[in-house]
PDB file of N, CA and C in Angstrom:
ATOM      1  N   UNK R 958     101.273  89.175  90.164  1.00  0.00           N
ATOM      2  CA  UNK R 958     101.170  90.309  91.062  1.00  0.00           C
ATOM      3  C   UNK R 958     102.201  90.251  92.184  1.00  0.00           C
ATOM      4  N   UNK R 959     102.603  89.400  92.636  1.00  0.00           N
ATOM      5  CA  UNK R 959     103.223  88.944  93.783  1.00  0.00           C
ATOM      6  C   UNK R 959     104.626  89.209  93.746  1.00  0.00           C
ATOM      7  N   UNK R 960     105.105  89.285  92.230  1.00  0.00           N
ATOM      8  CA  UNK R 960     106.640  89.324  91.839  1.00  0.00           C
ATOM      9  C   UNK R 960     106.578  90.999  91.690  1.00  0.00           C
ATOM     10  N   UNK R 961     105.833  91.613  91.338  1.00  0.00           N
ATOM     11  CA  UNK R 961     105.793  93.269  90.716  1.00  0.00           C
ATOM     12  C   UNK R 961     105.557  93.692  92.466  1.00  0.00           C
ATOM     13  N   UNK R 962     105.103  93.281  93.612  1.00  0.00           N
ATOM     14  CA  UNK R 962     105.058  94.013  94.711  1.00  0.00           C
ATOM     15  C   UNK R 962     106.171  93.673  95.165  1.00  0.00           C
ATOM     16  N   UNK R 963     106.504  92.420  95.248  1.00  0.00           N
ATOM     17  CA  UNK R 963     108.128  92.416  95.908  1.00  0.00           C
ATOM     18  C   UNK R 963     108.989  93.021  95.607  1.00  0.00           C
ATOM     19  N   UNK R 964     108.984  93.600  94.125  1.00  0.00           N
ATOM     20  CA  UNK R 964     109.809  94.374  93.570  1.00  0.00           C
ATOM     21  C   UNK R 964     109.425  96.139  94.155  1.00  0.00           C
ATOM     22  N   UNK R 965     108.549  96.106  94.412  1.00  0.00           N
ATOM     23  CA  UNK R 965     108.122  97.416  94.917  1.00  0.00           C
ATOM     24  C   UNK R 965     108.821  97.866  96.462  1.00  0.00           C
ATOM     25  N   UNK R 966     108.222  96.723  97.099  1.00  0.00           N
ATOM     26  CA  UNK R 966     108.840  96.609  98.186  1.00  0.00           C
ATOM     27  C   UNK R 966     110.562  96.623  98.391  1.00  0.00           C
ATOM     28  N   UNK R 967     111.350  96.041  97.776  1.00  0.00           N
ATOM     29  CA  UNK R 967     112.767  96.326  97.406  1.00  0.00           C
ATOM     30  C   UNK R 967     113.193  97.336  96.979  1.00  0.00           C
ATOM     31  N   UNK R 968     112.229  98.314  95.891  1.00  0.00           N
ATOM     32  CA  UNK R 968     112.436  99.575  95.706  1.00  0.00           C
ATOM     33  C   UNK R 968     112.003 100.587  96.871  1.00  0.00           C
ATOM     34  N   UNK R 969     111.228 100.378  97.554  1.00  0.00           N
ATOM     35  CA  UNK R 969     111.098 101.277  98.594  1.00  0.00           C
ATOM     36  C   UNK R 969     112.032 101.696  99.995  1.00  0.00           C
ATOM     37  N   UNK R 970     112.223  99.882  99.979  1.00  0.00           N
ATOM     38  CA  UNK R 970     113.862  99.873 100.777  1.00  0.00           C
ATOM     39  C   UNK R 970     114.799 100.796 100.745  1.00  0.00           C
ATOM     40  N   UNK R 971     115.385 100.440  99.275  1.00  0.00           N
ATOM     41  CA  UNK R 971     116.710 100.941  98.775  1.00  0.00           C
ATOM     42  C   UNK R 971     116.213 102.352  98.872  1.00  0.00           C
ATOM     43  N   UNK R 972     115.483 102.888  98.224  1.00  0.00           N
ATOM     44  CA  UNK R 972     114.783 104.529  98.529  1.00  0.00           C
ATOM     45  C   UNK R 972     115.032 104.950  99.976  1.00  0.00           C
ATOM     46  N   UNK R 973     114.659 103.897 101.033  1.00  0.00           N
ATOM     47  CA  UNK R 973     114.386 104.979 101.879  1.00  0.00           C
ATOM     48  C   UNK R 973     115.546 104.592 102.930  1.00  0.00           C
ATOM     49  N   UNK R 974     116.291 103.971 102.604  1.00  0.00           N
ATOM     50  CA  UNK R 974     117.348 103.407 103.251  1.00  0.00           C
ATOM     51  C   UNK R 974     116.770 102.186 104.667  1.00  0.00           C
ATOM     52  N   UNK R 975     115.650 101.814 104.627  1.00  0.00           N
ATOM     53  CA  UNK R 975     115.454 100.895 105.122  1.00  0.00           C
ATOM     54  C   UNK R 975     115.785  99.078 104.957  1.00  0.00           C
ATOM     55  N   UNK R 976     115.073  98.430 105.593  1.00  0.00           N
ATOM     56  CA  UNK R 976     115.053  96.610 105.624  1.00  0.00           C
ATOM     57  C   UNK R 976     114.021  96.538 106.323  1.00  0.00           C
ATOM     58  N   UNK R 977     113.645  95.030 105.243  1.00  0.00           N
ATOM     59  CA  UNK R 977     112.149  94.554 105.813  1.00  0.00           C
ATOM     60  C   UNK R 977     112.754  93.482 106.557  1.00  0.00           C
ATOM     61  N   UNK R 978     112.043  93.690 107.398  1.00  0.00           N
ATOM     62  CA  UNK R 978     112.573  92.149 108.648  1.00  0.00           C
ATOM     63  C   UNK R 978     112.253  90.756 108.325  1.00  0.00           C
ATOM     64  N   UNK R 979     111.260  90.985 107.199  1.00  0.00           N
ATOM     65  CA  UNK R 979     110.515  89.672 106.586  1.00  0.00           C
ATOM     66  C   UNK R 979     110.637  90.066 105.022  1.00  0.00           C
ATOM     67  N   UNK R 980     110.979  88.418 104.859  1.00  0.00           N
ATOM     68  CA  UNK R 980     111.485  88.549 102.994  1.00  0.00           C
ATOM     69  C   UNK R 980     110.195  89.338 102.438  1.00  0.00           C
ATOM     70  N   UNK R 981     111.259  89.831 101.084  1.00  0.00           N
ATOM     71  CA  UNK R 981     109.856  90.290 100.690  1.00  0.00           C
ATOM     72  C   UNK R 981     108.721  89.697  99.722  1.00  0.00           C
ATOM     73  N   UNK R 982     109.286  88.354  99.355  1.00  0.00           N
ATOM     74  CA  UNK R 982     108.222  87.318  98.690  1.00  0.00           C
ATOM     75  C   UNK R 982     107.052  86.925  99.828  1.00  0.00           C
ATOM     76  N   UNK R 983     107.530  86.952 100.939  1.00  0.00           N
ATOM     77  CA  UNK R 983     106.294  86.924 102.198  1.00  0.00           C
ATOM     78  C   UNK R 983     105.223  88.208 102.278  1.00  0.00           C
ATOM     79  N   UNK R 984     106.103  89.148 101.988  1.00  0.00           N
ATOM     80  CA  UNK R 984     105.364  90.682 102.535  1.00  0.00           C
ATOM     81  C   UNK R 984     104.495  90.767 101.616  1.00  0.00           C
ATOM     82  N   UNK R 985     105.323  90.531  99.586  1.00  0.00           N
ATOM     83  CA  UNK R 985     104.732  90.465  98.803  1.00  0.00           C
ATOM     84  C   UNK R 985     103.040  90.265  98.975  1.00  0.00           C
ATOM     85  N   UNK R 986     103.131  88.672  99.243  1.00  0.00           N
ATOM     86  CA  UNK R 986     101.781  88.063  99.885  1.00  0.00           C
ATOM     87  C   UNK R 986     101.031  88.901 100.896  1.00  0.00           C
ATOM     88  N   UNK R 987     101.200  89.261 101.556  1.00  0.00           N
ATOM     89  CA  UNK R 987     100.619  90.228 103.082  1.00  0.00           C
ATOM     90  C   UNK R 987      99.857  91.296 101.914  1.00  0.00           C
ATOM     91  N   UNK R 988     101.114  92.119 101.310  1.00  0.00           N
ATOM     92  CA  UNK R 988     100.210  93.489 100.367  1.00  0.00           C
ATOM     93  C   UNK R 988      99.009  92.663  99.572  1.00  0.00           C
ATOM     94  N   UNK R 989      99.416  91.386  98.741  1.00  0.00           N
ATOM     95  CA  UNK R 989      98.162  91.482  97.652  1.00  0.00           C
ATOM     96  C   UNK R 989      97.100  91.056  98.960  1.00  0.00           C
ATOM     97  N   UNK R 990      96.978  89.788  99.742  1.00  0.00           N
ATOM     98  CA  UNK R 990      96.028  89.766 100.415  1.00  0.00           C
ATOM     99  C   UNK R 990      95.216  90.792 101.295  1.00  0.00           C
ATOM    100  N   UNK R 991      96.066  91.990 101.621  1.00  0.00           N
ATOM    101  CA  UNK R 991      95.214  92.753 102.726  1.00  0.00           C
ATOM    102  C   UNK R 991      94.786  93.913 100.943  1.00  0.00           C
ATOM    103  N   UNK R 992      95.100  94.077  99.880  1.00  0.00           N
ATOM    104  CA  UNK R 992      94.499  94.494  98.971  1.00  0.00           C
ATOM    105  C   UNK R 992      93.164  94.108  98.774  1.00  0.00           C
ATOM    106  N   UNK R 993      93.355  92.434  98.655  1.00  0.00           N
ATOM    107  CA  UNK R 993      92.039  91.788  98.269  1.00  0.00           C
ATOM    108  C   UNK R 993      91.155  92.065  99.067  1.00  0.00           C
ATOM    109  N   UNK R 994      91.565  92.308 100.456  1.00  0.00           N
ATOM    110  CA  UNK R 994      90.204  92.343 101.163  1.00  0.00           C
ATOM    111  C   UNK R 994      89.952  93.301 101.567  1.00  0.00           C
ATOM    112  N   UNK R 995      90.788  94.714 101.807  1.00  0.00           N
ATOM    113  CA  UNK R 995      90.361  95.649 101.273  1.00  0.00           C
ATOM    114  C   UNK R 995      89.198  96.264 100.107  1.00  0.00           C
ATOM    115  N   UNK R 996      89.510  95.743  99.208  1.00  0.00           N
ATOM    116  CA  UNK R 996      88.437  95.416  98.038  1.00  0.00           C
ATOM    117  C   UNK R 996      87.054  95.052  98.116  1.00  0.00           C
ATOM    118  N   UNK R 997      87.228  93.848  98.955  1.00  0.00           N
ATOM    119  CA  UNK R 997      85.991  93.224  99.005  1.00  0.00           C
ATOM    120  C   UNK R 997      85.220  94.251 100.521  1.00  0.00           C
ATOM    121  N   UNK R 998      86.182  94.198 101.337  1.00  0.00           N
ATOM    122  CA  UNK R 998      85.106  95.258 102.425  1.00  0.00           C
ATOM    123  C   UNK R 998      84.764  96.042 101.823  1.00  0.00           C
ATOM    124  N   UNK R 999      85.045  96.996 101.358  1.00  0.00           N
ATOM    125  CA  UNK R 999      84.473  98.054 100.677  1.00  0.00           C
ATOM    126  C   UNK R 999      83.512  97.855  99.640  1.00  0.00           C
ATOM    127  N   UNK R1000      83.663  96.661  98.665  1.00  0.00           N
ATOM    128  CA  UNK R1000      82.739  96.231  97.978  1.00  0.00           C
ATOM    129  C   UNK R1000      81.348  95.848  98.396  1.00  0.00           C
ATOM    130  N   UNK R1001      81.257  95.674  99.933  1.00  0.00           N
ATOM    131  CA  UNK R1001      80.224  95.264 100.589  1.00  0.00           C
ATOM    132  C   UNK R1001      79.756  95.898 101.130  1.00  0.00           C
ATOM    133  N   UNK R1002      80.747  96.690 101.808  1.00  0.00           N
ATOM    134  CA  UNK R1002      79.716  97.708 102.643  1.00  0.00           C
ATOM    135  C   UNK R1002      79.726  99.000 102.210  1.00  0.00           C
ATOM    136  N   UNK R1003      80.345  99.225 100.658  1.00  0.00           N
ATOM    137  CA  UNK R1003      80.192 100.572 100.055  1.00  0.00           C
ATOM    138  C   UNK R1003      80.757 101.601 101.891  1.00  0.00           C
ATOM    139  N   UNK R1004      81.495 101.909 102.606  1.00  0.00           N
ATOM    140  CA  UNK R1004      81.678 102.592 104.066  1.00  0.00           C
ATOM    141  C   UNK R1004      82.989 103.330 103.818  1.00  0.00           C
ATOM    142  N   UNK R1005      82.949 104.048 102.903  1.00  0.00           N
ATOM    143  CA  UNK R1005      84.233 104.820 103.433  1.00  0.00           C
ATOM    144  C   UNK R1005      85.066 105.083 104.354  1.00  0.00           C
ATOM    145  N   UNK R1006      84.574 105.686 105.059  1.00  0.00           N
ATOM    146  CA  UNK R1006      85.313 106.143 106.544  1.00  0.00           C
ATOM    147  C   UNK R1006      85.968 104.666 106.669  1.00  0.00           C
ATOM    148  N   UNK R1007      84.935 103.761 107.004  1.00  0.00           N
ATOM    149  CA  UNK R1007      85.223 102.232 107.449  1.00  0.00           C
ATOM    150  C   UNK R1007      86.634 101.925 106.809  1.00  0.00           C
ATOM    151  N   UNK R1008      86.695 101.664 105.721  1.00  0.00           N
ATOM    152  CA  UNK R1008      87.605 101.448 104.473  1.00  0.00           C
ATOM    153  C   UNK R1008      89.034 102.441 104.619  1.00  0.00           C
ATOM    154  N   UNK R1009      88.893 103.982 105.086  1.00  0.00           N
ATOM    155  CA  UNK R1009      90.216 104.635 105.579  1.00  0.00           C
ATOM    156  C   UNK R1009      90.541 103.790 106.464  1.00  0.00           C
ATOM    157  N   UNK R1010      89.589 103.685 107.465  1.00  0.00           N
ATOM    158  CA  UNK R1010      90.448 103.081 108.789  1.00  0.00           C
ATOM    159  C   UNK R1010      91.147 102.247 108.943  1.00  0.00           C
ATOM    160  N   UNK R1011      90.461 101.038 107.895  1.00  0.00           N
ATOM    161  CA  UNK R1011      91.390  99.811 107.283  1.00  0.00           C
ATOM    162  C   UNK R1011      92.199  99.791 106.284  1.00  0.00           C
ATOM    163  N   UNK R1012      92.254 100.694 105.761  1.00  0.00           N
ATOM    164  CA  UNK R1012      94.210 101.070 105.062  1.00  0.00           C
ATOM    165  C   UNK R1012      94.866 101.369 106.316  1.00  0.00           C
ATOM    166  N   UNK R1013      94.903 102.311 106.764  1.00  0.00           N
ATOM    167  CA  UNK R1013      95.394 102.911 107.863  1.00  0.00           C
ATOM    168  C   UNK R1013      95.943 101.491 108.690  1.00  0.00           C
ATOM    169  N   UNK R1014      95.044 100.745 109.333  1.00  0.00           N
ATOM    170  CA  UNK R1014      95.571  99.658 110.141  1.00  0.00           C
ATOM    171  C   UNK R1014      96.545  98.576 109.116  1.00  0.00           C
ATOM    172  N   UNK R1015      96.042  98.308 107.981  1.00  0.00           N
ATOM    173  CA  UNK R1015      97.121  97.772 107.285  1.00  0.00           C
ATOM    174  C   UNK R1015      98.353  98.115 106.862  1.00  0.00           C
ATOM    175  N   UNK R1016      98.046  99.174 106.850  1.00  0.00           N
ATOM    176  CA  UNK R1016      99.308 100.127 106.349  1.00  0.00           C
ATOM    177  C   UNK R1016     100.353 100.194 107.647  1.00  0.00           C
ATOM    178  N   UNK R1017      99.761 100.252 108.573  1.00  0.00           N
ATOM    179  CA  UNK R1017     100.237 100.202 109.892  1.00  0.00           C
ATOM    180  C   UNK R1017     101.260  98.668 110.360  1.00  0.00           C
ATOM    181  N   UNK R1018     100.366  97.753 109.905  1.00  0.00           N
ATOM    182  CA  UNK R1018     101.119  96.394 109.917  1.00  0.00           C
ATOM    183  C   UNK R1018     102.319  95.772 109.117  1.00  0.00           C
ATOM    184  N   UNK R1019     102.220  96.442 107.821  1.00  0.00           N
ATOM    185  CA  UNK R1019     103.191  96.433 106.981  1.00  0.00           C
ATOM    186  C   UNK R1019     104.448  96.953 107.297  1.00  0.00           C
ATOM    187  N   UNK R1020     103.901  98.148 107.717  1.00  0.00           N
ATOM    188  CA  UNK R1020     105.533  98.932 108.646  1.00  0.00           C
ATOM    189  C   UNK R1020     105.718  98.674 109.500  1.00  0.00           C
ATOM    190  N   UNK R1021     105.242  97.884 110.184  1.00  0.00           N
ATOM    191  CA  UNK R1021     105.729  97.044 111.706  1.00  0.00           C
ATOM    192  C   UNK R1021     107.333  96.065 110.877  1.00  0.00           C
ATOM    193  N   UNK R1022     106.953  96.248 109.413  1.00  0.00           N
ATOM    194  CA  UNK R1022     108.249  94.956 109.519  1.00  0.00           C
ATOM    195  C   UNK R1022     109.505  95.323 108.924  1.00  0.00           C
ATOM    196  N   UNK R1023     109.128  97.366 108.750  1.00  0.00           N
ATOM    197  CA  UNK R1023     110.670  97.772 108.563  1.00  0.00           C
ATOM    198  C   UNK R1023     111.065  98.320 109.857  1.00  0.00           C
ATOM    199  N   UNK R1024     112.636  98.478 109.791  1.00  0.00           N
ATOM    200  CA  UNK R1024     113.457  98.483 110.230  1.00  0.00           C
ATOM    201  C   UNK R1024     114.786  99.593 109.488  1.00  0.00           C
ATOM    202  N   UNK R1025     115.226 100.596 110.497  1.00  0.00           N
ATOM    203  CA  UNK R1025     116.376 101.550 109.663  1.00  0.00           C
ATOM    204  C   UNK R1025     117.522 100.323 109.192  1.00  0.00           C
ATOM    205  N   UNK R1026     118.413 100.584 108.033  1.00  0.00           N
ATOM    206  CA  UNK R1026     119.444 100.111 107.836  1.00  0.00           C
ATOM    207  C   UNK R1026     120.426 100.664 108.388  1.00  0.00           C
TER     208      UNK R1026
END
């Protein structure tokens, strides 16, 4: 999983003319883990709303680490 998001992440780059400030075999890691637990909150507390809010903040952290080229 880790090699197919880094690759994602490199494609999104080049797409959008950005750079990640952090390799993306690191970030890689960041997406599957905040996935996993994504997963599991929601698995537990069945909370929707809850569960937007926490994409949203992750999603939020992830783009803290681009940067325009």
């Amino acid at each position: 999983y880790h090699a197919a998001a880094a690759e994602l992440l490199d494609q999104v780059a080049t797409r959008f003319n950005v750079t990640w400030t952090s390799p993306t075999a690191d970030l890689a890691r960041l997406v599957i883990a905040m996935s996993d637990g994504l997963t599991l909150a929601w698995l537990t507390s069945r909370d929707e709303e809850a569960t937007a809010r926490l994409i949203t903040l992750t999603t939020d952290a992830l783009l803290a680490h681009l940067e325009d080229s």
